[in-house]
XYZ file of N, CA, C and O in Angstrom:
540
model
N 31.962 30.602 -24.329
C 31.105 29.753 -25.132
C 30.679 28.510 -24.362
O 29.540 28.091 -24.449
N 31.595 27.934 -23.583
C 31.282 26.731 -22.815
C 30.223 27.007 -21.767
O 29.418 26.154 -21.451
N 30.223 28.228 -21.205
C 29.229 28.570 -20.192
C 27.817 28.623 -20.783
O 26.855 28.326 -20.106
N 27.672 28.995 -22.014
C 26.359 29.076 -22.644
C 25.815 27.687 -22.967
O 24.612 27.492 -23.037
N 26.677 26.733 -23.156
C 26.243 25.377 -23.475
C 25.979 24.538 -22.217
O 25.244 23.558 -22.270
N 26.546 24.910 -21.086
C 26.417 24.104 -19.872
C 24.965 23.913 -19.435
O 24.556 22.781 -19.166
N 24.138 24.963 -19.322
C 22.758 24.743 -18.882
C 21.948 23.827 -19.814
O 21.284 22.917 -19.334
N 22.006 24.010 -21.151
C 21.239 23.089 -22.002
C 21.753 21.644 -21.934
O 20.959 20.702 -21.964
N 23.054 21.471 -21.805
C 23.607 20.112 -21.703
C 23.160 19.484 -20.394
O 22.721 18.329 -20.372
N 23.259 20.260 -19.298
C 22.819 19.753 -18.003
C 21.341 19.377 -18.052
O 20.939 18.323 -17.573
N 20.518 20.250 -18.635
C 19.088 19.995 -18.732
C 18.816 18.743 -19.570
O 17.970 17.919 -19.219
N 19.540 18.573 -20.648
C 19.372 17.387 -21.489
C 19.747 16.112 -20.750
O 19.023 15.113 -20.803
N 20.877 16.127 -20.045
C 21.311 14.951 -19.287
C 20.316 14.656 -18.170
O 19.937 13.514 -17.945
N 19.864 15.705 -17.474
C 18.892 15.533 -16.398
C 17.598 14.919 -16.934
O 17.022 14.021 -16.324
N 17.124 15.392 -18.089
C 15.900 14.872 -18.701
C 16.059 13.400 -19.055
O 15.169 12.587 -18.785
N 17.178 13.036 -19.647
C 17.421 11.635 -20.009
C 17.456 10.755 -18.770
O 16.847 9.686 -18.731
N 18.147 11.192 -17.725
C 18.201 10.417 -16.483
C 16.823 10.276 -15.842
O 16.481 9.209 -15.329
N 16.022 11.332 -15.891
C 14.669 11.269 -15.333
C 13.816 10.268 -16.099
O 13.078 9.479 -15.503
N 13.913 10.273 -17.413
C 13.151 9.324 -18.233
C 13.588 7.897 -17.941
O 12.756 7.001 -17.757
N 14.886 7.652 -17.876
C 15.402 6.311 -17.575
C 14.915 5.858 -16.205
O 14.485 4.724 -16.022
N 14.944 6.750 -15.222
C 14.476 6.413 -13.877
C 12.995 6.070 -13.887
O 12.563 5.099 -13.275
N 12.182 6.844 -14.608
C 10.740 6.623 -14.630
C 10.342 5.334 -15.331
O 9.367 4.697 -14.952
N 11.071 4.941 -16.352
C 10.708 3.711 -17.069
C 11.448 2.502 -16.537
O 11.325 1.408 -17.077
N 12.202 2.655 -15.474
C 12.811 1.499 -14.830
C 14.222 1.205 -15.266
O 14.676 0.081 -15.116
N 14.890 2.151 -15.827
C 16.297 1.962 -16.157
C 16.554 1.007 -17.302
O 17.624 0.451 -17.434
N 15.564 0.769 -18.125
C 15.773 -0.096 -19.279
C 15.572 -1.574 -18.971
O 15.394 -2.369 -19.861
N 15.596 -1.963 -17.696
C 15.336 -3.349 -17.352
C 13.982 -3.409 -16.678
O 13.616 -2.541 -15.900
N 13.245 -4.423 -16.974
C 11.901 -4.559 -16.437
C 11.895 -5.652 -15.387
O 11.982 -6.824 -15.716
N 11.808 -5.252 -14.116
C 11.799 -6.239 -13.049
C 10.473 -6.980 -12.988
O 10.318 -7.913 -12.219
N 9.507 -6.582 -13.814
C 8.216 -7.259 -13.854
C 8.242 -8.467 -14.792
O 7.304 -9.249 -14.812
N 9.318 -8.626 -15.566
C 9.404 -9.759 -16.494
C 9.262 -11.095 -15.780
O 8.565 -11.988 -16.254
N 9.910 -11.228 -14.641
C 9.820 -12.480 -13.888
C 8.374 -12.746 -13.459
O 7.901 -13.876 -13.517
N 7.671 -11.697 -13.070
C 6.272 -11.851 -12.669
C 5.401 -12.221 -13.868
O 4.536 -13.090 -13.765
N 5.633 -11.575 -15.008
C 4.867 -11.888 -16.228
C 5.085 -13.333 -16.675
O 4.176 -13.974 -17.171
N 6.322 -13.813 -16.502
C 6.643 -15.174 -16.929
C 6.127 -16.218 -15.940
O 5.955 -17.367 -16.303
N 5.891 -15.819 -14.708
C 5.468 -16.766 -13.676
C 3.953 -16.877 -13.564
O 3.416 -17.966 -13.427
N 3.249 -15.730 -13.622
C 1.816 -15.715 -13.337
C 0.972 -15.413 -14.565
O 1.326 -14.572 -15.371
N -0.163 -16.106 -14.652
C -1.163 -15.827 -15.684
C -2.513 -15.668 -14.999
O -2.862 -16.466 -14.119
N -3.258 -14.660 -15.393
C -4.608 -14.452 -14.875
C -5.489 -13.958 -16.010
O -5.024 -13.223 -16.886
N -6.744 -14.402 -16.002
C -7.686 -13.968 -17.018
C -9.078 -13.960 -16.395
O -9.366 -14.760 -15.495
N -9.935 -13.072 -16.864
C -11.308 -12.966 -16.376
C -12.222 -12.727 -17.576
O -12.182 -11.664 -18.188
N -13.021 -13.726 -17.906
C -13.849 -13.686 -19.108
C -15.328 -13.685 -18.723
O -15.772 -14.500 -17.916
N -16.082 -12.759 -19.324
C -17.535 -12.705 -19.114
C -18.207 -13.530 -20.198
O -17.911 -13.397 -21.392
N -19.143 -14.375 -19.772
C -19.928 -15.193 -20.701
C -21.369 -14.707 -20.706
O -21.899 -14.269 -19.678
N -22.015 -14.813 -21.864
C -23.397 -14.344 -22.033
C -24.373 -15.062 -21.111
O -25.507 -14.615 -20.944
N -23.991 -16.152 -20.526
C -24.863 -16.882 -19.611
C -24.943 -16.204 -18.248
O -25.606 -16.711 -17.338
N -24.247 -15.079 -18.075
C -24.350 -14.291 -16.856
C -23.346 -14.652 -15.787
O -23.641 -14.558 -14.601
N -22.153 -15.048 -16.210
C -21.112 -15.345 -15.216
C -19.739 -14.949 -15.748
O -19.550 -14.780 -16.947
N -18.800 -14.802 -14.806
C -17.417 -14.493 -15.137
C -16.572 -15.686 -14.712
O -16.728 -16.223 -13.612
N -15.676 -16.101 -15.608
C -14.747 -17.184 -15.302
C -13.371 -16.565 -15.073
O -12.804 -15.947 -15.969
N -12.862 -16.715 -13.859
C -11.559 -16.157 -13.506
C -10.581 -17.316 -13.361
O -10.823 -18.255 -12.603
N -9.487 -17.247 -14.118
C -8.490 -18.320 -14.059
C -7.151 -17.751 -13.627
O -6.779 -16.644 -13.993
N -6.449 -18.547 -12.835
C -5.133 -18.174 -12.316
C -4.206 -19.365 -12.481
O -4.601 -20.511 -12.244
N -2.964 -19.069 -12.885
C -1.979 -20.136 -13.041
C -0.600 -19.603 -12.681
O -0.174 -18.569 -13.187
N 0.078 -20.315 -11.791
C 1.450 -20.004 -11.395
C 2.333 -21.085 -12.003
O 2.304 -22.236 -11.568
N 3.108 -20.725 -13.013
C 3.951 -21.702 -13.716
C 4.999 -22.324 -12.813
O 5.414 -23.458 -13.034
N 5.437 -21.605 -11.783
C 6.463 -22.135 -10.883
C 5.878 -23.108 -9.861
O 6.621 -23.838 -9.208
N 4.569 -23.092 -9.713
C 3.857 -23.945 -8.753
C 4.345 -23.737 -7.321
O 4.407 -24.669 -6.531
N 4.669 -22.475 -6.980
C 5.161 -22.157 -5.636
C 4.266 -21.142 -4.929
O 4.708 -20.439 -4.032
N 3.004 -21.108 -5.315
C 2.046 -20.240 -4.649
C 1.643 -20.880 -3.328
O 1.260 -22.040 -3.295
N 1.726 -20.097 -2.258
C 1.254 -20.561 -0.955
C -0.234 -20.266 -0.790
O -0.992 -21.121 -0.338
N -0.634 -19.046 -1.167
C -2.048 -18.675 -1.088
C -2.329 -17.501 -2.013
O -1.431 -16.732 -2.351
N -3.602 -17.387 -2.404
C -4.067 -16.285 -3.238
C -5.384 -15.784 -2.650
O -6.290 -16.577 -2.412
N -5.459 -14.487 -2.416
C -6.729 -13.867 -2.033
C -7.213 -13.105 -3.253
O -6.543 -12.190 -3.726
N -8.365 -13.527 -3.774
C -8.928 -12.893 -4.959
C -10.105 -12.022 -4.537
O -10.946 -12.449 -3.750
N -10.151 -10.810 -5.079
C -11.254 -9.909 -4.774
C -11.716 -9.242 -6.060
O -10.906 -8.864 -6.901
N -13.028 -9.116 -6.183
C -13.616 -8.361 -7.288
C -14.117 -7.063 -6.685
O -15.004 -7.070 -5.824
N -13.542 -5.965 -7.109
C -13.881 -4.661 -6.548
C -15.083 -4.046 -7.257
O -15.421 -4.424 -8.380
N -15.718 -3.098 -6.588
C -16.798 -2.325 -7.196
C -18.155 -2.993 -7.169
O -19.116 -2.462 -7.722
N -18.268 -4.141 -6.518
C -19.556 -4.826 -6.456
C -20.353 -4.307 -5.259
O -19.793 -3.831 -4.272
N -21.677 -4.405 -5.362
C -22.531 -3.996 -4.256
C -22.183 -4.786 -3.002
O -22.046 -4.242 -1.919
N -22.059 -6.082 -3.168
C -21.628 -6.955 -2.080
C -20.265 -7.504 -2.486
O -20.142 -8.234 -3.469
N -19.239 -7.132 -1.741
C -17.864 -7.485 -2.095
C -17.689 -8.993 -2.261
O -18.224 -9.779 -1.491
N -16.931 -9.367 -3.288
C -16.614 -10.777 -3.501
C -15.149 -10.983 -3.176
O -14.274 -10.330 -3.737
N -14.890 -11.895 -2.245
C -13.518 -12.221 -1.873
C -13.441 -13.704 -1.565
O -14.318 -14.262 -0.916
N -12.348 -14.330 -2.035
C -12.170 -15.760 -1.805
C -10.680 -16.051 -1.708
O -9.876 -15.446 -2.412
N -10.323 -17.002 -0.847
C -8.927 -17.381 -0.664
C -8.708 -18.776 -1.240
O -9.520 -19.682 -1.031
N -7.583 -18.934 -1.944
C -7.199 -20.206 -2.548
C -5.817 -20.602 -2.030
O -5.010 -19.737 -1.701
N -5.548 -21.878 -1.993
C -4.235 -22.346 -1.528
C -3.615 -23.290 -2.551
O -3.060 -24.330 -2.193
N -3.715 -22.913 -3.812
C -3.172 -23.741 -4.882
C -2.491 -22.853 -5.915
O -2.724 -21.648 -5.963
N -1.689 -23.458 -6.768
C -0.972 -22.711 -7.801
C -1.792 -22.493 -9.061
O -1.322 -21.879 -10.007
N -3.007 -23.016 -9.065
C -3.910 -22.743 -10.181
C -5.348 -22.962 -9.740
O -5.621 -23.783 -8.870
N -6.244 -22.177 -10.330
C -7.666 -22.352 -10.048
C -8.487 -21.688 -11.138
O -7.995 -20.838 -11.877
N -9.734 -22.101 -11.204
C -10.741 -21.457 -12.045
C -11.942 -21.232 -11.143
O -12.431 -22.169 -10.506
N -12.396 -19.994 -11.081
C -13.538 -19.640 -10.237
C -14.635 -19.044 -11.115
O -14.373 -18.175 -11.945
N -15.855 -19.532 -10.934
C -17.017 -19.024 -11.661
C -17.786 -18.106 -10.715
O -18.175 -18.521 -9.623
N -17.988 -16.858 -11.134
C -18.685 -15.871 -10.312
C -19.917 -15.385 -11.075
O -19.788 -14.911 -12.205
N -21.103 -15.510 -10.483
C -22.309 -15.016 -11.153
C -22.268 -13.496 -11.337
O -21.903 -12.766 -10.419
N -22.612 -13.063 -12.528
C -22.695 -11.642 -12.860
C -23.918 -11.474 -13.750
O -23.806 -11.334 -14.963
N -25.125 -11.504 -13.172
C -26.337 -11.500 -13.994
C -26.517 -10.230 -14.829
O -27.081 -10.289 -15.911
N -26.035 -9.097 -14.325
C -26.184 -7.833 -15.070
C -24.827 -7.272 -15.444
O -23.936 -7.181 -14.601
N -24.711 -6.896 -16.698
C -23.473 -6.242 -17.127
C -23.427 -4.853 -16.499
O -24.449 -4.186 -16.377
N -22.244 -4.392 -16.098
C -22.150 -3.081 -15.462
C -22.487 -1.946 -16.418
O -22.110 -1.966 -17.589
N -23.183 -0.973 -15.889
C -23.636 0.171 -16.669
C -22.464 0.971 -17.238
O -22.528 1.489 -18.346
N -21.368 1.070 -16.472
C -20.229 1.896 -16.876
C -19.032 1.074 -17.364
O -17.919 1.565 -17.396
N -19.257 -0.173 -17.721
C -18.193 -1.002 -18.279
C -17.474 -1.833 -17.224
O -17.639 -1.651 -16.023
N -16.669 -2.746 -17.696
C -15.997 -3.708 -16.820
C -14.864 -3.090 -16.009
O -14.434 -3.656 -15.010
N -14.386 -1.936 -16.397
C -13.271 -1.315 -15.681
C -13.627 -0.988 -14.231
O -12.740 -0.899 -13.385
N -14.914 -0.862 -13.922
C -15.294 -0.548 -12.541
C -15.287 -1.785 -11.642
O -15.514 -1.681 -10.440
N -15.016 -2.959 -12.223
C -14.950 -4.205 -11.453
C -13.602 -4.897 -11.663
O -13.542 -6.000 -12.210
N -12.510 -4.270 -11.259
C -11.215 -4.932 -11.456
C -11.078 -6.179 -10.582
O -11.675 -6.282 -9.510
N -10.298 -7.117 -11.068
C -9.979 -8.339 -10.335
C -8.600 -8.122 -9.717
O -7.635 -7.840 -10.436
N -8.501 -8.263 -8.411
C -7.238 -8.060 -7.714
C -6.852 -9.356 -7.010
O -7.674 -9.951 -6.305
N -5.617 -9.791 -7.233
C -5.097 -10.993 -6.581
C -3.932 -10.610 -5.686
O -2.986 -9.958 -6.129
N -4.002 -11.007 -4.438
C -2.913 -10.840 -3.470
C -2.290 -12.219 -3.312
O -2.933 -13.135 -2.796
N -1.052 -12.367 -3.766
C -0.406 -13.677 -3.825
C 0.727 -13.750 -2.813
O 1.547 -12.839 -2.722
N 0.761 -14.860 -2.078
C 1.894 -15.164 -1.205
C 2.662 -16.281 -1.907
O 2.165 -17.401 -2.039
N 3.863 -15.943 -2.389
C 4.660 -16.854 -3.198
C 5.909 -17.270 -2.434
O 6.552 -16.458 -1.773
N 6.259 -18.550 -2.542
C 7.398 -19.114 -1.818
C 8.708 -18.387 -2.110
O 9.512 -18.158 -1.211
N 8.955 -18.025 -3.353
C 10.217 -17.381 -3.745
C 10.089 -15.871 -3.942
O 10.996 -15.118 -3.625
N 8.960 -15.421 -4.491
C 8.800 -14.018 -4.872
C 8.179 -13.170 -3.768
O 8.102 -11.952 -3.903
N 7.740 -13.792 -2.691
C 7.143 -13.046 -1.593
C 5.727 -12.604 -1.912
O 4.967 -13.320 -2.558
N 5.396 -11.392 -1.485
C 4.053 -10.847 -1.697
C 3.984 -10.187 -3.074
O 4.769 -9.299 -3.379
N 3.025 -10.630 -3.886
C 2.861 -10.118 -5.253
C 1.393 -9.746 -5.435
O 0.506 -10.443 -4.930
N 1.137 -8.669 -6.153
C -0.222 -8.261 -6.480
C -0.411 -8.255 -7.991
O 0.457 -7.783 -8.723
N -1.554 -8.783 -8.432
C -1.933 -8.742 -9.838
C -3.283 -8.055 -9.934
O -4.132 -8.230 -9.060
N -3.471 -7.298 -11.003
C -4.751 -6.634 -11.224
C -5.077 -6.726 -12.706
O -4.223 -6.462 -13.556
N -6.312 -7.109 -13.007
C -6.767 -7.163 -14.391
C -8.237 -6.800 -14.444
O -8.869 -6.571 -13.410
N -8.779 -6.762 -15.645
C -10.186 -6.434 -15.839
C -10.888 -7.587 -16.532
O -10.274 -8.376 -17.240
N -12.182 -7.634 -16.333
C -13.030 -8.609 -17.007
C -13.166 -8.176 -18.463
O -13.197 -6.986 -18.771
N -13.258 -9.148 -19.353
C -13.471 -8.845 -20.770
C -14.404 -9.876 -21.373
O -14.610 -10.954 -20.815
N -14.975 -9.539 -22.517
C -15.840 -10.468 -23.233
C -14.989 -11.558 -23.880
O -13.816 -11.333 -24.199
N -15.584 -12.699 -24.118
C -14.887 -13.844 -24.684
C -14.197 -13.507 -26.002
O -13.062 -13.911 -26.241
N -14.838 -12.737 -26.850
C -14.287 -12.422 -28.172
C -13.297 -11.261 -28.170
O -12.655 -10.993 -29.180
N -13.193 -10.555 -27.058
C -12.285 -9.411 -26.964
C -10.912 -9.850 -26.465
O -10.803 -10.822 -25.711
N -9.869 -9.123 -26.853
C -8.541 -9.465 -26.325
C -8.478 -9.196 -24.818
O -9.169 -8.310 -24.306
N -7.665 -9.949 -24.137
C -7.506 -9.779 -22.696
C -6.832 -8.439 -22.410
O -5.868 -8.074 -23.079
N -7.329 -7.708 -21.427
C -6.677 -6.442 -21.059
C -5.339 -6.724 -20.394
O -5.102 -7.841 -19.926
N -4.474 -5.729 -20.319
C -3.180 -5.958 -19.690
C -3.322 -6.261 -18.195
O -4.270 -5.813 -17.554
N -2.380 -7.021 -17.689
C -2.325 -7.329 -16.259
C -1.295 -6.405 -15.631
O -0.206 -6.213 -16.176
N -1.641 -5.829 -14.499
C -0.716 -4.976 -13.764
C -0.070 -5.829 -12.675
O -0.782 -6.447 -11.873
N 1.251 -5.889 -12.681
C 2.018 -6.672 -11.715
C 2.717 -5.729 -10.769
O 3.279 -4.727 -11.195
N 2.705 -6.057 -9.468
C 3.442 -5.217 -8.523
C 3.891 -6.028 -7.321
O 3.302 -7.052 -6.989
N 4.941 -5.516 -6.716
C 5.434 -6.058 -5.448
C 5.449 -4.900 -4.460
O 6.270 -4.003 -4.588
N 4.532 -4.922 -3.494
C 4.484 -3.798 -2.557
C 5.702 -3.719 -1.665
O 6.427 -4.611 -1.469
């Protein structure tokens, strides 16, 4: 009887361990990043996007900001723990804002190299989620 139960028990334990591994073991190492960094990108009807960045720890050494998917790539480097950048966007994208993600490459005094990615949204819409990563 024990032999008939071994494969399903093993499969169940293996499945649970795989799920725990995939979701990060129940602890989210991105919490520190979420609590430290804020980024937002808002489109205004006047034809521009306002991108704001804030590092609550004030330990940012530099930030390279890039807007992907543009005909002419937009990239700018900042050396402060907070900034607001206005970028002209005279035409709304035909396929939505998801084709123009905002990517920040951050050099942080304590956290090292950190990447943030978000999308532009309209002023009245909720902010899309920010993707945090440490390469």
